Coordinates of C-alpha atoms and ligand atoms in Angstrom, one line a residue:
M1 CA 0.1 -21.7 -24.5
Q2 CA -1.7 -18.5 -24.1
V3 CA -3.9 -18.4 -21.0
S4 CA -6.6 -15.7 -20.6
T5 CA -6.7 -13.1 -17.9
E6 CA -9.9 -14.5 -16.5
E7 CA -8.5 -18.1 -16.3
I8 CA -5.4 -16.8 -14.4
L9 CA -7.6 -14.6 -12.1
E10 CA -9.7 -17.7 -11.2
K11 CA -6.5 -19.6 -10.4
I12 CA -5.1 -16.9 -8.1
I13 CA -8.4 -15.8 -6.4
S14 CA -8.9 -19.4 -5.2
V15 CA -5.8 -19.1 -3.0
P16 CA -6.7 -17.2 0.2
S17 CA -3.4 -15.3 0.3
V18 CA -4.6 -13.2 3.3
T19 CA -2.2 -10.6 4.7
D20 CA 0.0 -11.6 7.5
T21 CA -0.1 -15.3 6.7
E22 CA 2.5 -17.5 4.8
N23 CA 2.1 -17.1 1.1
S24 CA 3.8 -20.1 -0.6
E25 CA 0.8 -21.3 -2.5
V26 CA 0.0 -18.0 -4.3
V27 CA 3.7 -17.6 -5.1
A28 CA 3.9 -21.2 -6.5
R29 CA 0.8 -20.6 -8.7
I30 CA 2.2 -17.3 -10.1
A31 CA 5.7 -18.8 -10.6
E32 CA 4.1 -21.7 -12.6
V33 CA 2.3 -19.3 -14.9
A34 CA 5.4 -17.1 -15.4
A35 CA 8.2 -19.6 -15.7
P36 CA 7.8 -20.3 -19.5
F37 CA 8.2 -16.6 -20.3
A38 CA 10.2 -14.9 -17.5
R39 CA 13.2 -15.2 -15.2
V40 CA 11.6 -15.9 -11.8
R41 CA 13.4 -14.7 -8.7
H42 CA 12.2 -15.7 -5.3
L43 CA 12.9 -13.2 -2.5
P44 CA 12.1 -14.8 0.8
N45 CA 11.9 -12.8 4.1
A46 CA 14.3 -13.5 7.0
A47 CA 11.8 -15.8 8.7
G48 CA 11.3 -17.8 5.5
D49 CA 7.5 -17.6 5.7
R50 CA 6.8 -15.0 3.1
T51 CA 8.2 -14.7 -0.4
A52 CA 8.2 -11.8 -2.9
L53 CA 8.5 -12.6 -6.6
L54 CA 10.4 -10.7 -9.3
L55 CA 9.6 -11.8 -12.9
S56 CA 12.0 -10.3 -15.4
I57 CA 11.9 -10.4 -19.2
G58 CA 14.4 -8.7 -21.6
P59 CA 18.0 -7.4 -21.3
E60 CA 18.8 -6.4 -17.8
A61 CA 21.7 -4.2 -18.8
R62 CA 19.1 -1.7 -20.2
P63 CA 16.8 0.5 -18.3
G64 CA 13.3 -1.0 -18.1
V65 CA 9.8 -0.7 -16.8
V66 CA 8.5 -2.1 -13.5
L67 CA 4.9 -3.4 -13.0
S68 CA 4.2 -3.6 -9.3
A69 CA 1.5 -5.3 -7.3
H70 CA 0.9 -7.0 -4.0
T71 CA -0.4 -10.6 -3.8
D72 CA -1.9 -10.4 -0.3
V73 CA -5.6 -9.7 0.3
V74 CA -7.5 -8.5 3.3
A75 CA -9.4 -11.1 5.5
V76 CA -13.1 -11.9 4.9
E77 CA -14.1 -12.8 8.5
G78 CA -17.4 -11.2 9.6
Q79 CA -18.2 -9.9 6.1
P80 CA -21.6 -10.8 4.5
W81 CA -20.4 -12.3 1.2
T82 CA -23.1 -13.7 -1.1
S83 CA -20.7 -16.1 -2.8
D84 CA -17.5 -17.8 -1.8
P85 CA -14.9 -15.0 -1.6
F86 CA -12.2 -17.5 -2.7
A87 CA -13.9 -18.7 -5.8
L88 CA -14.2 -16.4 -8.8
T89 CA -17.9 -15.9 -9.5
A90 CA -19.3 -14.2 -12.6
R91 CA -22.6 -12.4 -12.6
G92 CA -23.1 -10.5 -15.8
D93 CA -20.1 -8.3 -16.5
R94 CA -18.9 -8.5 -12.9
L95 CA -16.4 -11.0 -11.5
Y96 CA -16.7 -11.4 -7.7
G97 CA -14.0 -12.6 -5.3
R98 CA -11.6 -11.3 -2.6
G99 CA -8.8 -9.5 -4.4
T100 CA -10.6 -9.0 -7.7
S101 CA -10.2 -5.2 -7.4
D102 CA -7.3 -5.1 -4.8
M103 CA -5.3 -6.2 -6.7
K104 CA -5.3 -9.7 -8.2
G105 CA -7.2 -8.4 -11.2
F106 CA -4.1 -6.4 -12.2
V107 CA -1.8 -9.4 -11.4
A108 CA -3.9 -11.6 -13.7
C109 CA -3.7 -9.0 -16.6
V110 CA 0.1 -8.8 -16.2
L111 CA 0.6 -12.5 -16.1
A112 CA -1.6 -12.9 -19.2
A113 CA 0.5 -10.3 -21.0
L114 CA 3.8 -12.1 -20.3
P115 CA 3.9 -14.0 -23.6
A116 CA 3.5 -10.6 -25.5
F117 CA 6.2 -9.1 -23.3
A118 CA 8.5 -12.0 -24.0
A119 CA 7.9 -11.7 -27.8
A120 CA 8.6 -8.0 -27.7
A121 CA 11.2 -7.2 -25.0
L122 CA 14.3 -6.9 -27.2
E123 CA 15.1 -3.4 -26.3
T124 CA 13.3 -2.6 -23.0
P125 CA 13.1 -5.1 -20.2
V126 CA 10.0 -5.4 -18.0
H127 CA 10.1 -6.4 -14.3
V128 CA 7.0 -7.6 -12.5
A129 CA 7.5 -7.0 -8.8
L130 CA 5.0 -8.9 -6.6
S131 CA 5.1 -8.2 -2.8
Y132 CA 3.4 -9.6 0.3
D133 CA 1.8 -8.0 3.4
E134 CA 1.1 -4.7 1.7
E135 CA -2.2 -4.3 3.5
I136 CA -0.4 -4.0 6.9
G137 CA 1.9 -1.2 5.9
C138 CA 3.8 -2.1 2.7
K139 CA 6.0 -4.6 4.6
G140 CA 6.9 -6.9 1.7
A141 CA 8.1 -4.5 -1.0
G142 CA 11.5 -3.4 0.5
D143 CA 13.7 -6.2 -1.0
L144 CA 12.1 -5.7 -4.4
V145 CA 12.6 -2.0 -4.4
A146 CA 16.2 -2.4 -3.3
L147 CA 17.0 -5.0 -5.9
L148 CA 15.4 -3.0 -8.8
A149 CA 17.0 0.3 -7.8
A150 CA 20.5 -1.5 -7.7
L151 CA 20.2 -3.0 -11.2
P152 CA 23.1 -2.1 -13.5
A153 CA 20.5 0.0 -15.4
P154 CA 17.8 1.1 -12.9
P155 CA 14.2 1.2 -14.3
L156 CA 13.0 4.4 -15.9
L157 CA 9.3 3.9 -14.9
C158 CA 7.2 2.0 -12.5
I159 CA 3.4 1.4 -12.7
V160 CA 1.7 0.3 -9.5
G161 CA -1.6 -1.4 -10.5
E162 CA -3.7 -0.5 -7.5
P163 CA -7.4 0.0 -8.4
T164 CA -7.9 3.4 -10.0
G165 CA -10.5 2.5 -12.7
M166 CA -7.6 2.6 -15.1
K167 CA -7.1 6.4 -14.5
V168 CA -3.6 7.6 -14.1
K169 CA -2.7 8.7 -10.6
R170 CA 0.5 10.6 -9.8
A171 CA 0.4 11.4 -6.0
H172 CA -0.8 10.3 -2.6
K173 CA -0.1 11.2 1.0
G174 CA 2.5 9.4 3.1
K175 CA 1.5 7.8 6.4
T176 CA 3.0 6.7 9.7
G177 CA 1.0 4.8 12.4
W178 CA 2.0 4.3 16.0
R179 CA 0.8 2.5 19.1
I180 CA 1.6 4.1 22.5
T181 CA 1.4 2.0 25.7
A182 CA 1.3 3.9 29.0
T183 CA 2.2 2.0 32.1
G184 CA 1.5 3.9 35.3
R185 CA 1.0 2.7 38.9
T186 CA -2.3 1.3 40.2
G187 CA -4.0 2.1 43.5
H188 CA -7.3 2.8 45.3
S189 CA -9.3 5.6 43.6
A190 CA -9.5 7.4 46.9
L191 CA -5.7 7.7 47.0
P192 CA -4.9 8.9 43.4
H193 CA -2.0 10.9 44.8
R194 CA -0.1 7.7 45.5
A195 CA -0.8 6.3 42.0
A196 CA 0.0 7.2 38.4
N197 CA -3.1 7.2 36.1
A198 CA -2.2 5.8 32.7
V199 CA -5.6 6.8 31.2
T200 CA -5.3 10.4 32.2
A201 CA -1.7 10.5 30.8
L202 CA -2.9 9.3 27.3
A203 CA -6.1 11.4 27.4
R204 CA -3.9 14.5 27.9
L205 CA -1.6 13.4 25.1
A206 CA -4.6 12.8 22.9
A207 CA -5.9 16.3 23.5
R208 CA -2.4 17.8 22.6
L209 CA -2.3 15.7 19.4
A210 CA -5.8 16.9 18.6
D211 CA -4.6 20.5 19.0
L212 CA -1.7 19.8 16.7
A213 CA -4.2 18.3 14.2
D214 CA -6.2 21.6 14.3
E215 CA -3.0 23.5 13.7
L216 CA -2.1 21.3 10.7
R217 CA -5.4 22.3 9.0
H218 CA -4.0 25.8 8.7
G219 CA -0.5 24.6 7.8
A220 CA 1.0 23.7 4.4
R221 CA -1.7 23.0 1.7
D222 CA -1.8 21.2 -1.6
Q223 CA -5.2 21.5 -3.3
A224 CA -4.6 18.4 -5.2
F225 CA -5.6 16.4 -2.1
D226 CA -8.8 16.0 -0.1
P227 CA -8.3 17.3 2.5
P228 CA -5.5 19.6 1.2
Y229 CA -3.4 19.4 4.4
A230 CA -1.7 16.8 6.7
T231 CA -4.0 15.0 9.0
L232 CA -3.3 13.5 12.5
H233 CA -6.0 11.0 13.6
I234 CA -6.5 9.1 16.9
G235 CA -8.0 5.7 16.0
S236 CA -8.3 4.1 19.4
L237 CA -7.7 4.8 23.1
H238 CA -8.3 2.1 25.7
G239 CA -7.6 1.8 29.4
G240 CA -9.0 1.2 32.8
G241 CA -11.4 -1.5 34.2
A242 CA -13.2 -0.1 37.2
L243 CA -14.3 3.2 38.6
N244 CA -12.6 2.6 42.0
V245 CA -9.2 1.6 40.7
V246 CA -6.5 4.0 39.3
P247 CA -5.7 2.4 35.9
D248 CA -2.0 1.5 35.3
K249 CA -2.4 0.6 31.7
A250 CA -3.7 2.5 28.6
V251 CA -3.1 2.0 24.9
M252 CA -3.6 4.5 22.1
E253 CA -3.2 4.2 18.3
F254 CA -2.8 7.2 16.0
E255 CA -1.6 8.1 12.6
L256 CA -0.2 11.0 10.6
R257 CA -0.9 11.4 6.9
G258 CA 1.4 14.0 5.4
I259 CA 1.2 15.8 2.0
P260 CA 4.2 15.4 -0.3
G261 CA 6.6 18.3 -0.2
A262 CA 5.4 19.6 3.2
D263 CA 7.8 19.5 6.1
T264 CA 6.7 16.1 7.6
P265 CA 10.0 15.7 9.6
A266 CA 9.1 18.9 11.5
I267 CA 5.6 17.5 12.3
L268 CA 7.2 14.3 13.5
R269 CA 9.5 16.3 15.8
R270 CA 6.4 18.0 17.3
I271 CA 4.8 14.7 17.9
E272 CA 8.0 13.3 19.6
A273 CA 8.1 16.4 21.8
L274 CA 4.5 15.9 22.9
V275 CA 5.1 12.2 23.7
A276 CA 8.3 13.2 25.7
E277 CA 6.3 15.7 27.7
A278 CA 3.6 13.2 28.5
R279 CA 6.2 10.6 29.5
A280 CA 7.9 13.1 31.8
A281 CA 4.6 14.0 33.4
L282 CA 3.7 10.4 34.1
K283 CA 7.2 9.6 35.5
A284 CA 6.9 12.6 37.8
E285 CA 3.9 10.7 39.5
A286 CA 5.7 7.3 39.6
E287 CA 9.3 6.9 38.6
E288 CA 8.7 3.3 37.3
A289 CA 6.0 4.6 34.9
E290 CA 6.7 4.5 31.1
L291 CA 5.3 5.5 27.7
A292 CA 6.4 2.9 25.1
V293 CA 6.1 3.9 21.4
E294 CA 5.9 1.4 18.6
E295 CA 5.8 2.3 14.9
L296 CA 3.1 0.2 13.4
S297 CA 3.6 1.0 9.7
S298 CA 5.0 3.7 7.5
Y299 CA 5.2 4.5 3.8
P300 CA 6.3 7.6 2.0
A301 CA 4.2 10.0 0.0
L302 CA 4.1 9.8 -3.8
A303 CA 4.5 13.0 -5.8
T304 CA 5.3 12.5 -9.5
A305 CA 4.9 15.8 -11.3
A306 CA 1.7 16.2 -13.4
G307 CA 3.7 17.4 -16.4
S308 CA 6.5 14.7 -16.2
A309 CA 7.4 12.6 -19.2
E310 CA 6.5 9.5 -17.1
A311 CA 3.0 10.7 -16.4
A312 CA 2.6 11.5 -20.1
A313 CA 3.8 8.1 -21.1
V314 CA 1.4 6.2 -18.8
A315 CA -1.4 8.5 -19.9
R316 CA -0.8 7.4 -23.5
L317 CA -0.6 3.8 -22.4
C318 CA -4.1 4.2 -20.9
G319 CA -5.5 5.7 -24.1
D320 CA -5.4 9.3 -22.8
N321 CA -8.4 8.9 -20.5
G322 CA -7.9 12.1 -18.5
P323 CA -5.2 14.2 -16.7
P324 CA -3.2 12.5 -14.0
G325 CA -4.9 12.9 -10.6
T326 CA -4.2 12.0 -6.9
I327 CA -5.6 9.2 -4.7
A328 CA -6.6 9.3 -1.0
F329 CA -5.2 5.8 -0.2
G330 CA -1.6 4.8 0.1
T331 CA 0.4 2.4 -2.0
E332 CA 3.9 1.0 -2.5
A333 CA 4.4 3.7 -5.2
G334 CA 6.0 6.0 -2.6
L335 CA 8.7 3.4 -1.9
Y336 CA 9.7 3.1 -5.6
S337 CA 9.6 6.9 -6.0
E338 CA 11.8 7.4 -2.9
A339 CA 14.3 4.9 -4.5
G340 CA 14.5 7.1 -7.5
I341 CA 12.2 5.2 -9.9
P342 CA 9.5 7.6 -11.3
T343 CA 6.2 5.9 -10.4
L344 CA 2.5 6.3 -11.4
V345 CA -0.5 4.3 -10.1
C346 CA -3.0 2.8 -12.5
G347 CA -5.0 -0.4 -12.4
P348 CA -8.4 -2.0 -12.9
G349 CA -11.2 -2.0 -10.3
D350 CA -12.2 0.5 -7.7
I351 CA -10.8 1.1 -4.2
A352 CA -14.3 1.8 -3.0
R353 CA -15.1 -1.9 -3.6
A354 CA -11.9 -3.2 -2.0
H355 CA -11.7 -4.7 1.5
K356 CA -15.5 -5.2 1.5
A357 CA -18.0 -8.1 1.1
D358 CA -18.7 -8.9 -2.6
E359 CA -15.6 -7.2 -3.9
W360 CA -15.7 -7.2 -7.8
V361 CA -14.0 -6.2 -10.9
A362 CA -15.7 -5.6 -14.3
R363 CA -14.7 -7.7 -17.3
D364 CA -14.6 -4.4 -19.2
E365 CA -12.0 -3.0 -16.6
L366 CA -9.8 -6.0 -17.1
A367 CA -10.1 -5.6 -20.9
Q368 CA -8.9 -2.0 -20.5
C369 CA -5.9 -3.1 -18.5
D370 CA -5.2 -5.9 -21.0
A371 CA -5.2 -3.2 -23.8
M372 CA -2.9 -0.9 -21.8
L373 CA -0.4 -3.8 -21.4
A374 CA -0.7 -4.7 -25.1
R375 CA 0.3 -1.1 -25.9
L376 CA 3.2 -1.4 -23.5
A377 CA 4.3 -4.7 -25.1
E378 CA 4.6 -2.9 -28.5
L379 CA 6.7 -0.1 -26.9
L380 CA 9.1 -2.7 -25.4
R381 CA 10.5 -3.1 -28.9
R382 CA 12.0 0.4 -28.6
P383 CA 14.4 1.8 -26.0
A384 CA 12.4 3.2 -23.0
A385 CA 14.0 6.6 -23.3
D386 CA 12.4 6.9 -26.8
W387 CA 8.8 6.7 -25.6
I388 CA 9.0 8.0 -22.0
T389 CA 8.6 11.5 -23.3
R390 CA 6.2 14.4 -22.9
Ligands
ZN1 ZN1 -4.0 -2.8 -2.6

């Protein structure tokens, strides 16, 4: 039986599949909708408390198309919602609920299109890749990307349905985030020469990183991005408790966002060298002192060429609604692209409405996505190489 996009959206919005929590309920609801039309593969993580889903339709020995989405949503605590975030609420043309824009709206459109894909996919297979924990650094997509890239016929195209107002986006910056914990030696503030000040150590490191950030403004540029250079940002720096005590603990978090094609490894080496210098300086004051570095999250940049056959094919699917652009936010697209699958970003909703109270998607936006997927269903009757052209 054909189920509408809005009915499916209602069903999946009502599961609070918040990032960094177990996700069996949302997986079960999606698998139930998909099972009559697609081969459903469950990809559990090592701990068994998260599962990614791969829904496949059509002959796997031929190269196909991937539709990618994450099923986690950001938390709602402390946000002034005017309706239940986990109950789809219609007001006029707008549908409110956590995840309507980011990105269960796209998931609902794709699930509603499965019967059309199943009716059409004789030549070109379609794979729907649904990850978890995307919002904390694309943690749940790795197994999906590896499985798809290792298929006998790797996919020729991936569309990540993050909210772009159904405009085609071809590139975004890559990002790595870190936490540094400095451990020094405490003491009386009158005797700082016998202690090792963790706050001073990280304050000095922060200043060096800020200098490097200034330097990056004058480094490699790509005018397709705003700003058109790599950014290095310090998000937090905490430490110390009292004026008369030398602090022995301080914690800092910072991130690098690199433009595609620029020499990001060289910037990473500069950061490593600054951290090593700060560590050595702190250890010179107290041999037991340490600077511990944790990587919090990392995803690669996306840089599909504006004039590529894949960008042209997705533009046609969207009804030629403008040239492919870039986005300021990161997505799982960089991971697919890095694995050799040409990838574009295009989906219903607006990133400006995501992660906030009263997140919404317009019925009209969902209809545009439904139309895009209907055009795709027709093309699945032909080999992908025939229509992924300039
Ligand atoms: Zn998202």
